[in-house]
PDB file of C-alpha atoms in Angstrom:
ATOM      1  CA  UNK P   1      28.606 -13.126 -46.970  1.00  0.00           C
ATOM      2  CA  UNK P   2      26.063 -10.720 -45.563  1.00  0.00           C
ATOM      3  CA  UNK P   3      23.911 -13.606 -44.336  1.00  0.00           C
ATOM      4  CA  UNK P   4      26.801 -14.873 -42.238  1.00  0.00           C
ATOM      5  CA  UNK P   5      27.232 -11.425 -40.698  1.00  0.00           C
ATOM      6  CA  UNK P   6      23.521 -11.229 -39.852  1.00  0.00           C
ATOM      7  CA  UNK P   7      23.704 -14.651 -38.192  1.00  0.00           C
ATOM      8  CA  UNK P   8      26.840 -13.666 -36.288  1.00  0.00           C
ATOM      9  CA  UNK P   9      25.281 -10.436 -35.061  1.00  0.00           C
ATOM     10  CA  UNK P  10      22.190 -12.320 -33.901  1.00  0.00           C
ATOM     11  CA  UNK P  11      24.325 -14.798 -31.958  1.00  0.00           C
ATOM     12  CA  UNK P  12      26.367 -12.006 -30.359  1.00  0.00           C
ATOM     13  CA  UNK P  13      23.202 -10.169 -29.324  1.00  0.00           C
ATOM     14  CA  UNK P  14      21.811 -13.358 -27.773  1.00  0.00           C
ATOM     15  CA  UNK P  15      25.075 -13.948 -25.882  1.00  0.00           C
ATOM     16  CA  UNK P  16      25.076 -10.329 -24.696  1.00  0.00           C
ATOM     17  CA  UNK P  17      21.524 -10.463 -23.368  1.00  0.00           C
ATOM     18  CA  UNK P  18      22.097 -13.871 -21.800  1.00  0.00           C
ATOM     19  CA  UNK P  19      25.176 -12.625 -19.956  1.00  0.00           C
ATOM     20  CA  UNK P  20      23.228  -9.576 -18.757  1.00  0.00           C
ATOM     21  CA  UNK P  21      20.486 -11.834 -17.391  1.00  0.00           C
ATOM     22  CA  UNK P  22      23.042 -14.044 -15.651  1.00  0.00           C
ATOM     23  CA  UNK P  23      24.802 -11.070 -14.066  1.00  0.00           C
ATOM     24  CA  UNK P  24      21.493  -9.527 -12.988  1.00  0.00           C
ATOM     25  CA  UNK P  25      20.254 -12.761 -11.430  1.00  0.00           C
ATOM     26  CA  UNK P  26      23.585 -13.206  -9.622  1.00  0.00           C
ATOM     27  CA  UNK P  27      23.322  -9.655  -8.244  1.00  0.00           C
ATOM     28  CA  UNK P  28      19.783 -10.359  -7.006  1.00  0.00           C
ATOM     29  CA  UNK P  29      20.970 -13.621  -5.439  1.00  0.00           C
ATOM     30  CA  UNK P  30      23.921 -11.856  -3.779  1.00  0.00           C
ATOM     31  CA  UNK P  31      21.630  -9.131  -2.448  1.00  0.00           C
ATOM     32  CA  UNK P  32      19.126 -11.615  -1.023  1.00  0.00           C
ATOM     33  CA  UNK P  33      21.797 -13.687   0.690  1.00  0.00           C
ATOM     34  CA  UNK P  34      24.152 -10.959   1.968  1.00  0.00           C
ATOM     35  CA  UNK P  35      21.847  -7.996   2.609  1.00  0.00           C
ATOM     36  CA  UNK P  36      18.482  -9.572   3.387  1.00  0.00           C
ATOM     37  CA  UNK P  37      20.062 -12.613   5.029  1.00  0.00           C
ATOM     38  CA  UNK P  38      17.836 -15.226   3.438  1.00  0.00           C
ATOM     39  CA  UNK P  39      19.086 -18.815   3.803  1.00  0.00           C
ATOM     40  CA  UNK P  40      19.211 -19.582   0.084  1.00  0.00           C
ATOM     41  CA  UNK P  41      21.177 -22.619  -1.078  1.00  0.00           C
ATOM     42  CA  UNK P  42      24.512 -21.858  -2.744  1.00  0.00           C
ATOM     43  CA  UNK P  43      24.761 -21.957  -6.518  1.00  0.00           C
TER      44      UNK P  43
END
């Protein structure tokens, strides 16, 4: 039972960090396109 909880916590941590990376990269992309005005292709 405890092994399943450890696996579940590991998966949730991975999902959390992955979502943080996605949000951060989207914020950088938004900043470069809207503020700096770089002609980057749309996602």
